[in-house]
């Protein structure tokens, strides 16, 4: 069974979060996850349907390693949620400010 590695709240860094969100596709993934307000599969959260699965997997890995999302396995699907509480605990208001001012 696949085990996903998620950093502890205290191990989430500003550099990691900003680096992960510096890519427009990853920013769109986080925005889609937040707008849904629930878990989404990688495919459902994909910023564009024609994106290669390997590219999509890499984007989710970067987001996960930065501490921005939590991925769990449900059947054959990987389900993703934004770790909004952890991000806000570490960097209050950062995620909201980035999403407010970032253009698509």
CSV table of N, CA, C and O in Angstrom, one decimal:
chain,number,residue,atom,x,y,z
A,1,UNK,N,0.8,-1.2,0.0
A,1,UNK,CA,0.0,0.0,0.0
A,1,UNK,C,0.9,1.2,0.0
A,1,UNK,O,1.9,1.3,0.6
A,2,UNK,N,0.5,2.3,-0.7
A,2,UNK,CA,1.2,3.5,-0.9
A,2,UNK,C,1.1,4.3,0.4
A,2,UNK,O,0.0,4.5,1.0
A,3,UNK,N,2.3,4.7,0.9
A,3,UNK,CA,2.3,5.6,2.1
A,3,UNK,C,2.8,7.0,1.7
A,3,UNK,O,3.8,7.1,1.1
A,4,UNK,N,1.9,8.0,1.9
A,4,UNK,CA,2.3,9.3,1.6
A,4,UNK,C,3.0,10.0,2.8
A,4,UNK,O,2.6,9.8,3.9
A,5,UNK,N,4.1,10.7,2.5
A,5,UNK,CA,4.8,11.4,3.5
A,5,UNK,C,4.3,12.9,3.5
A,5,UNK,O,4.3,13.6,2.5
A,6,UNK,N,3.9,13.3,4.7
A,6,UNK,CA,3.4,14.7,4.9
A,6,UNK,C,4.3,15.3,6.1
A,6,UNK,O,4.4,14.7,7.1
A,7,UNK,N,4.8,16.5,5.8
A,7,UNK,CA,5.6,17.1,6.9
A,7,UNK,C,4.7,17.4,8.1
A,7,UNK,O,3.5,17.7,7.9
A,8,UNK,N,5.3,17.4,9.3
A,8,UNK,CA,4.6,17.8,10.5
A,8,UNK,C,4.3,19.3,10.4
A,8,UNK,O,5.1,20.0,9.6
A,9,UNK,N,3.3,19.8,11.1
A,9,UNK,CA,3.0,21.3,11.0
A,9,UNK,C,4.2,22.1,11.2
A,9,UNK,O,4.5,23.1,10.5
A,10,UNK,N,5.0,21.8,12.2
A,10,UNK,CA,6.2,22.6,12.6
A,10,UNK,C,7.3,22.6,11.5
A,10,UNK,O,8.2,23.4,11.6
A,11,UNK,N,7.2,21.6,10.7
A,11,UNK,CA,8.3,21.4,9.6
A,11,UNK,C,7.9,22.1,8.3
A,11,UNK,O,8.6,22.1,7.4
A,12,UNK,N,6.7,22.7,8.2
A,12,UNK,CA,6.3,23.4,7.0
A,12,UNK,C,7.0,24.8,7.0
A,12,UNK,O,7.0,25.5,8.0
A,13,UNK,N,7.7,25.0,5.9
A,13,UNK,CA,8.5,26.3,5.8
A,13,UNK,C,7.9,27.3,4.9
A,13,UNK,O,7.2,26.9,3.9
A,14,UNK,N,8.1,28.5,5.1
A,14,UNK,CA,7.7,29.6,4.2
A,14,UNK,C,8.3,29.4,2.8
A,14,UNK,O,7.6,29.5,1.8
A,15,UNK,N,9.5,29.0,2.8
A,15,UNK,CA,10.2,28.8,1.5
A,15,UNK,C,9.5,27.7,0.7
A,15,UNK,O,9.3,27.8,-0.5
A,16,UNK,N,9.2,26.6,1.4
A,16,UNK,CA,8.5,25.5,0.8
A,16,UNK,C,7.2,25.8,0.2
A,16,UNK,O,6.8,25.5,-0.9
A,17,UNK,N,6.4,26.5,1.0
A,17,UNK,CA,5.0,26.9,0.6
A,17,UNK,C,5.1,27.9,-0.6
A,17,UNK,O,4.4,27.7,-1.6
A,18,UNK,N,5.9,28.9,-0.5
A,18,UNK,CA,6.0,29.9,-1.6
A,18,UNK,C,6.6,29.2,-2.8
A,18,UNK,O,6.1,29.5,-3.9
A,19,UNK,N,7.6,28.3,-2.7
A,19,UNK,CA,8.1,27.6,-3.8
A,19,UNK,C,7.1,26.8,-4.5
A,19,UNK,O,7.0,26.8,-5.7
A,20,UNK,N,6.3,26.1,-3.7
A,20,UNK,CA,5.3,25.2,-4.3
A,20,UNK,C,4.2,26.0,-5.0
A,20,UNK,O,3.7,25.6,-6.1
A,21,UNK,N,3.8,27.2,-4.4
A,21,UNK,CA,2.8,28.0,-5.0
A,21,UNK,C,3.3,28.9,-6.1
A,21,UNK,O,2.5,29.6,-6.7
A,22,UNK,N,4.6,28.9,-6.4
A,22,UNK,CA,5.1,29.8,-7.4
A,22,UNK,C,4.8,29.2,-8.8
A,22,UNK,O,4.8,30.0,-9.8
A,23,UNK,N,4.4,28.0,-8.9
A,23,UNK,CA,4.0,27.4,-10.2
A,23,UNK,C,2.5,27.7,-10.4
A,23,UNK,O,1.7,27.3,-9.6
A,24,UNK,N,2.1,28.3,-11.5
A,24,UNK,CA,0.7,28.6,-11.8
A,24,UNK,C,-0.3,27.3,-11.7
A,24,UNK,O,-1.4,27.4,-11.3
A,25,UNK,N,0.2,26.2,-12.2
A,25,UNK,CA,-0.6,25.0,-12.2
A,25,UNK,C,-0.9,24.5,-10.8
A,25,UNK,O,-2.0,24.1,-10.4
A,26,UNK,N,0.2,24.6,-9.9
A,26,UNK,CA,0.0,24.1,-8.5
A,26,UNK,C,-0.9,25.1,-7.8
A,26,UNK,O,-1.8,24.7,-7.0
A,27,UNK,N,-0.8,26.4,-8.1
A,27,UNK,CA,-1.7,27.4,-7.5
A,27,UNK,C,-3.2,27.1,-7.9
A,27,UNK,O,-4.1,27.2,-7.1
A,28,UNK,N,-3.4,26.7,-9.2
A,28,UNK,CA,-4.7,26.4,-9.6
A,28,UNK,C,-5.3,25.1,-8.9
A,28,UNK,O,-6.5,25.1,-8.6
A,29,UNK,N,-4.4,24.2,-8.7
A,29,UNK,CA,-4.8,23.0,-8.0
A,29,UNK,C,-5.3,23.3,-6.6
A,29,UNK,O,-6.3,22.9,-6.1
A,30,UNK,N,-4.5,24.1,-5.8
A,30,UNK,CA,-4.8,24.5,-4.5
A,30,UNK,C,-6.2,25.3,-4.5
A,30,UNK,O,-7.0,25.1,-3.7
A,31,UNK,N,-6.3,26.2,-5.4
A,31,UNK,CA,-7.5,27.0,-5.5
A,31,UNK,C,-8.7,26.1,-5.8
A,31,UNK,O,-9.8,26.2,-5.1
A,32,UNK,N,-8.6,25.1,-6.6
A,32,UNK,CA,-9.7,24.1,-6.9
A,32,UNK,C,-10.0,23.3,-5.7
A,32,UNK,O,-11.2,23.1,-5.4
A,33,UNK,N,-9.0,22.9,-5.0
A,33,UNK,CA,-9.3,22.1,-3.7
A,33,UNK,C,-10.0,22.9,-2.7
A,33,UNK,O,-10.9,22.5,-2.0
A,34,UNK,N,-9.6,24.2,-2.5
A,34,UNK,CA,-10.3,25.1,-1.6
A,34,UNK,C,-11.7,25.4,-2.0
A,34,UNK,O,-12.6,25.5,-1.2
A,35,UNK,N,-11.9,25.6,-3.3
A,35,UNK,CA,-13.3,26.0,-3.8
A,35,UNK,C,-14.2,24.8,-3.6
A,35,UNK,O,-15.4,25.0,-3.3
A,36,UNK,N,-13.7,23.6,-3.7
A,36,UNK,CA,-14.6,22.4,-3.6
A,36,UNK,C,-14.9,22.2,-2.1
A,36,UNK,O,-16.0,21.8,-1.8
A,37,UNK,N,-14.0,22.6,-1.2
A,37,UNK,CA,-14.3,22.5,0.2
A,37,UNK,C,-14.3,21.0,0.7
A,37,UNK,O,-14.8,20.8,1.8
A,38,UNK,N,-13.9,20.1,-0.1
A,38,UNK,CA,-13.9,18.7,0.3
A,38,UNK,C,-12.7,18.0,-0.4
A,38,UNK,O,-12.0,18.7,-1.1
A,39,UNK,N,-12.6,16.7,-0.2
A,39,UNK,CA,-11.5,16.0,-0.9
A,39,UNK,C,-11.8,15.9,-2.4
A,39,UNK,O,-13.0,15.8,-2.8
A,40,UNK,N,-10.8,16.0,-3.1
A,40,UNK,CA,-10.9,15.8,-4.6
A,40,UNK,C,-9.8,14.8,-5.0
A,40,UNK,O,-8.7,14.8,-4.5
A,41,UNK,N,-10.1,14.0,-6.0
A,41,UNK,CA,-9.1,13.1,-6.6
A,41,UNK,C,-8.1,14.0,-7.4
A,41,UNK,O,-8.4,15.2,-7.7
A,42,UNK,N,-7.0,13.4,-7.7
A,42,UNK,CA,-6.0,14.2,-8.5
A,42,UNK,C,-6.6,14.6,-9.8
A,42,UNK,O,-6.4,15.7,-10.2
A,43,UNK,N,-7.3,13.7,-10.4
A,43,UNK,CA,-7.9,14.0,-11.7
A,43,UNK,C,-8.9,15.1,-11.6
A,43,UNK,O,-9.0,16.0,-12.5
A,44,UNK,N,-9.8,15.1,-10.6
A,44,UNK,CA,-10.8,16.1,-10.4
A,44,UNK,C,-10.2,17.5,-10.1
A,44,UNK,O,-10.8,18.5,-10.5
A,45,UNK,N,-9.1,17.5,-9.5
A,45,UNK,CA,-8.4,18.8,-9.1
A,45,UNK,C,-7.4,19.3,-10.2
A,45,UNK,O,-6.9,20.3,-10.1
A,46,UNK,N,-7.3,18.5,-11.2
A,46,UNK,CA,-6.3,18.8,-12.3
A,46,UNK,C,-6.7,20.2,-12.9
A,46,UNK,O,-7.9,20.4,-13.2
A,47,UNK,N,-5.7,21.0,-13.1
A,47,UNK,CA,-6.0,22.3,-13.7
A,47,UNK,C,-6.4,22.3,-15.2
A,47,UNK,O,-7.0,23.2,-15.7
A,48,UNK,N,-6.0,21.2,-15.9
A,48,UNK,CA,-6.4,21.0,-17.3
A,48,UNK,C,-6.5,19.5,-17.6
A,48,UNK,O,-5.6,18.8,-17.2
A,49,UNK,N,-7.5,19.1,-18.3
A,49,UNK,CA,-7.7,17.6,-18.5
A,49,UNK,C,-6.6,17.0,-19.3
A,49,UNK,O,-6.4,15.8,-19.2
A,50,UNK,N,-5.9,17.7,-20.2
A,50,UNK,CA,-5.0,17.1,-21.0
A,50,UNK,C,-3.6,16.9,-20.4
A,50,UNK,O,-2.6,16.4,-21.0
A,51,UNK,N,-3.4,17.3,-19.1
A,51,UNK,CA,-2.1,17.2,-18.4
A,51,UNK,C,-1.8,15.8,-18.3
A,51,UNK,O,-2.6,14.9,-17.9
A,52,UNK,N,-0.5,15.5,-18.6
A,52,UNK,CA,0.0,14.1,-18.4
A,52,UNK,C,-0.1,13.7,-16.9
A,52,UNK,O,0.1,14.5,-16.0
A,53,UNK,N,-0.4,12.4,-16.7
A,53,UNK,CA,-0.5,11.9,-15.3
A,53,UNK,C,0.8,12.1,-14.6
A,53,UNK,O,0.8,12.3,-13.4
A,54,UNK,N,1.9,11.9,-15.2
A,54,UNK,CA,3.2,12.0,-14.6
A,54,UNK,C,3.4,13.4,-14.1
A,54,UNK,O,3.9,13.7,-13.0
A,55,UNK,N,3.0,14.4,-14.9
A,55,UNK,CA,3.2,15.8,-14.6
A,55,UNK,C,2.2,16.1,-13.4
A,55,UNK,O,2.6,16.8,-12.4
A,56,UNK,N,1.0,15.7,-13.5
A,56,UNK,CA,0.0,15.9,-12.4
A,56,UNK,C,0.5,15.3,-11.1
A,56,UNK,O,0.5,15.9,-10.0
A,57,UNK,N,1.1,14.1,-11.2
A,57,UNK,CA,1.6,13.4,-10.0
A,57,UNK,C,2.7,14.2,-9.3
A,57,UNK,O,2.8,14.3,-8.1
A,58,UNK,N,3.6,14.8,-10.2
A,58,UNK,CA,4.7,15.6,-9.7
A,58,UNK,C,4.2,16.8,-9.0
A,58,UNK,O,4.7,17.2,-7.9
A,59,UNK,N,3.2,17.5,-9.6
A,59,UNK,CA,2.6,18.7,-8.9
A,59,UNK,C,2.0,18.3,-7.5
A,59,UNK,O,2.3,19.1,-6.6
A,60,UNK,N,1.3,17.2,-7.4
A,60,UNK,CA,0.8,16.8,-6.1
A,60,UNK,C,1.9,16.5,-5.2
A,60,UNK,O,1.8,16.7,-4.0
A,61,UNK,N,2.9,15.9,-5.6
A,61,UNK,CA,4.1,15.5,-4.8
A,61,UNK,C,4.7,16.8,-4.2
A,61,UNK,O,4.9,16.9,-3.0
A,62,UNK,N,4.9,17.8,-5.0
A,62,UNK,CA,5.5,19.0,-4.6
A,62,UNK,C,4.6,19.7,-3.5
A,62,UNK,O,5.1,20.2,-2.5
A,63,UNK,N,3.3,19.8,-3.8
A,63,UNK,CA,2.3,20.4,-2.8
A,63,UNK,C,2.3,19.6,-1.5
A,63,UNK,O,2.3,20.2,-0.4
A,64,UNK,N,2.4,18.3,-1.6
A,64,UNK,CA,2.4,17.4,-0.4
A,64,UNK,C,3.7,17.6,0.4
A,64,UNK,O,3.6,17.8,1.6
A,65,UNK,N,4.8,17.6,-0.3
A,65,UNK,CA,6.1,17.8,0.4
A,65,UNK,C,6.2,19.2,1.1
A,65,UNK,O,6.9,19.3,2.0
A,66,UNK,N,5.6,20.2,0.5
A,66,UNK,CA,5.6,21.5,1.0
A,66,UNK,C,4.7,21.7,2.2
A,66,UNK,O,4.7,22.6,2.9
A,67,UNK,N,3.8,20.7,2.4
A,67,UNK,CA,2.9,20.7,3.5
A,67,UNK,C,1.5,21.4,3.2
A,67,UNK,O,0.7,21.6,4.1
A,68,UNK,N,1.3,21.6,1.9
A,68,UNK,CA,0.1,22.3,1.5
A,68,UNK,C,-1.1,21.4,1.4
A,68,UNK,O,-2.3,21.9,1.6
A,69,UNK,N,-0.9,20.2,1.1
A,69,UNK,CA,-2.0,19.3,0.9
A,69,UNK,C,-1.8,18.0,1.7
A,69,UNK,O,-0.6,17.6,2.0
A,70,UNK,N,-2.9,17.3,2.0
A,70,UNK,CA,-2.8,15.9,2.6
A,70,UNK,C,-3.5,15.0,1.6
A,70,UNK,O,-4.6,15.3,1.1
A,71,UNK,N,-2.8,13.9,1.3
A,71,UNK,CA,-3.3,12.9,0.3
A,71,UNK,C,-3.5,11.6,1.1
A,71,UNK,O,-2.7,11.2,1.8
A,72,UNK,N,-4.7,11.1,0.8
A,72,UNK,CA,-5.1,9.8,1.4
A,72,UNK,C,-5.5,8.9,0.3
A,72,UNK,O,-6.0,9.3,-0.8
A,73,UNK,N,-5.4,7.6,0.5
A,73,UNK,CA,-5.8,6.6,-0.5
A,73,UNK,C,-7.2,6.2,-0.2
A,73,UNK,O,-7.5,5.8,1.0
A,74,UNK,N,-8.1,6.2,-1.2
A,74,UNK,CA,-9.5,5.7,-1.0
A,74,UNK,C,-9.8,4.8,-2.2
A,74,UNK,O,-10.0,5.3,-3.3
A,75,UNK,N,-9.7,3.5,-2.0
A,75,UNK,CA,-9.8,2.6,-3.1
A,75,UNK,C,-8.6,2.7,-4.0
A,75,UNK,O,-7.5,2.7,-3.6
A,76,UNK,N,-8.9,3.0,-5.3
A,76,UNK,CA,-7.9,3.3,-6.2
A,76,UNK,C,-7.5,4.7,-6.4
A,76,UNK,O,-6.6,5.1,-7.1
A,77,UNK,N,-8.3,5.6,-5.7
A,77,UNK,CA,-8.1,7.0,-5.9
A,77,UNK,C,-7.3,7.6,-4.8
A,77,UNK,O,-7.3,7.2,-3.6
A,78,UNK,N,-6.5,8.6,-5.2
A,78,UNK,CA,-5.8,9.5,-4.2
A,78,UNK,C,-6.7,10.7,-3.9
A,78,UNK,O,-7.0,11.4,-4.9
A,79,UNK,N,-7.1,10.9,-2.7
A,79,UNK,CA,-7.9,12.0,-2.3
A,79,UNK,C,-7.1,13.1,-1.7
A,79,UNK,O,-6.3,12.8,-0.8
A,80,UNK,N,-7.3,14.3,-2.0
A,80,UNK,CA,-6.5,15.4,-1.6
A,80,UNK,C,-7.3,16.5,-0.9
A,80,UNK,O,-8.4,16.9,-1.4
A,81,UNK,N,-6.8,17.1,0.2
A,81,UNK,CA,-7.3,18.2,0.8
A,81,UNK,C,-6.2,19.2,1.2
A,81,UNK,O,-5.1,18.8,1.3
A,82,UNK,N,-6.6,20.5,1.2
A,82,UNK,CA,-5.6,21.5,1.6
A,82,UNK,C,-5.5,21.5,3.1
A,82,UNK,O,-6.5,21.4,3.8
A,83,UNK,N,-4.3,21.6,3.6
A,83,UNK,CA,-4.0,21.6,5.0
A,83,UNK,C,-4.1,23.1,5.5
A,83,UNK,O,-3.2,23.7,6.0
A,84,UNK,N,-5.2,23.7,5.2
A,84,UNK,CA,-5.5,25.1,5.5
A,84,UNK,C,-5.2,25.4,7.0
A,84,UNK,O,-4.6,26.5,7.3
A,85,UNK,N,-5.7,24.6,7.9
A,85,UNK,CA,-5.5,24.9,9.3
A,85,UNK,C,-4.0,24.9,9.7
A,85,UNK,O,-3.6,25.8,10.4
A,86,UNK,N,-3.2,24.0,9.1
A,86,UNK,CA,-1.8,23.9,9.4
A,86,UNK,C,-1.1,25.1,8.8
A,86,UNK,O,-0.2,25.7,9.5
A,87,UNK,N,-1.4,25.5,7.6
A,87,UNK,CA,-0.8,26.6,7.0
A,87,UNK,C,-1.1,27.9,7.7
A,87,UNK,O,-0.2,28.7,8.0
A,88,UNK,N,-2.4,28.1,8.1
A,88,UNK,CA,-2.8,29.3,8.8
A,88,UNK,C,-2.1,29.3,10.2
A,88,UNK,O,-1.9,30.4,10.7
A,89,UNK,N,-1.9,28.2,10.8
A,89,UNK,CA,-1.3,28.1,12.1
A,89,UNK,C,0.2,28.6,12.0
A,89,UNK,O,0.7,29.3,12.9
A,90,UNK,N,0.8,28.2,10.9
A,90,UNK,CA,2.2,28.5,10.7
A,90,UNK,C,2.4,30.0,10.2
A,90,UNK,O,3.3,30.7,10.6
A,91,UNK,N,1.5,30.3,9.2
A,91,UNK,CA,1.7,31.6,8.5
A,91,UNK,C,0.3,32.2,8.4
A,91,UNK,O,-0.4,32.1,7.3
A,92,UNK,N,-0.3,32.8,9.5
A,92,UNK,CA,-1.6,33.4,9.4
A,92,UNK,C,-1.9,34.3,8.3
A,92,UNK,O,-1.2,35.2,8.0
A,93,UNK,N,-3.0,33.9,7.5
A,93,UNK,CA,-3.4,34.8,6.4
A,93,UNK,C,-2.6,34.6,5.1
A,93,UNK,O,-3.0,35.2,4.1
A,94,UNK,N,-1.6,33.9,5.1
A,94,UNK,CA,-0.7,33.8,3.9
A,94,UNK,C,-1.4,33.2,2.7
A,94,UNK,O,-1.4,33.8,1.7
A,95,UNK,N,-2.0,32.1,2.9
A,95,UNK,CA,-2.7,31.4,1.8
A,95,UNK,C,-3.8,32.2,1.2
A,95,UNK,O,-3.9,32.3,0.0
A,96,UNK,N,-4.6,32.8,2.1
A,96,UNK,CA,-5.7,33.7,1.6
A,96,UNK,C,-5.2,34.9,0.8
A,96,UNK,O,-5.7,35.2,-0.2
A,97,UNK,N,-4.1,35.5,1.3
A,97,UNK,CA,-3.5,36.6,0.6
A,97,UNK,C,-3.0,36.2,-0.7
A,97,UNK,O,-3.2,36.9,-1.7
A,98,UNK,N,-2.3,35.1,-0.8
A,98,UNK,CA,-1.7,34.6,-2.1
A,98,UNK,C,-2.8,34.4,-3.1
A,98,UNK,O,-2.8,34.8,-4.2
A,99,UNK,N,-3.9,33.7,-2.6
A,99,UNK,CA,-4.9,33.3,-3.6
A,99,UNK,C,-5.7,34.6,-4.0
A,99,UNK,O,-6.2,34.6,-5.1
A,100,UNK,N,-5.8,35.5,-3.1
A,100,UNK,CA,-6.6,36.8,-3.4
A,100,UNK,C,-5.8,37.6,-4.5
A,100,UNK,O,-6.5,38.2,-5.4
A,101,UNK,N,-4.5,37.6,-4.4
A,101,UNK,CA,-3.7,38.5,-5.3
A,101,UNK,C,-3.1,37.8,-6.5
A,101,UNK,O,-2.5,38.4,-7.3
A,102,UNK,N,-3.2,36.5,-6.5
A,102,UNK,CA,-2.6,35.7,-7.7
A,102,UNK,C,-3.6,35.7,-8.8
A,102,UNK,O,-4.8,35.4,-8.6
A,103,UNK,N,-3.2,35.9,-10.0
A,103,UNK,CA,-4.0,35.9,-11.2
A,103,UNK,C,-3.9,34.5,-11.8
A,103,UNK,O,-3.0,33.8,-11.6
A,104,UNK,N,-4.9,34.2,-12.6
A,104,UNK,CA,-4.8,32.9,-13.4
A,104,UNK,C,-4.3,33.2,-14.7
A,104,UNK,O,-4.5,33.9,-15.5
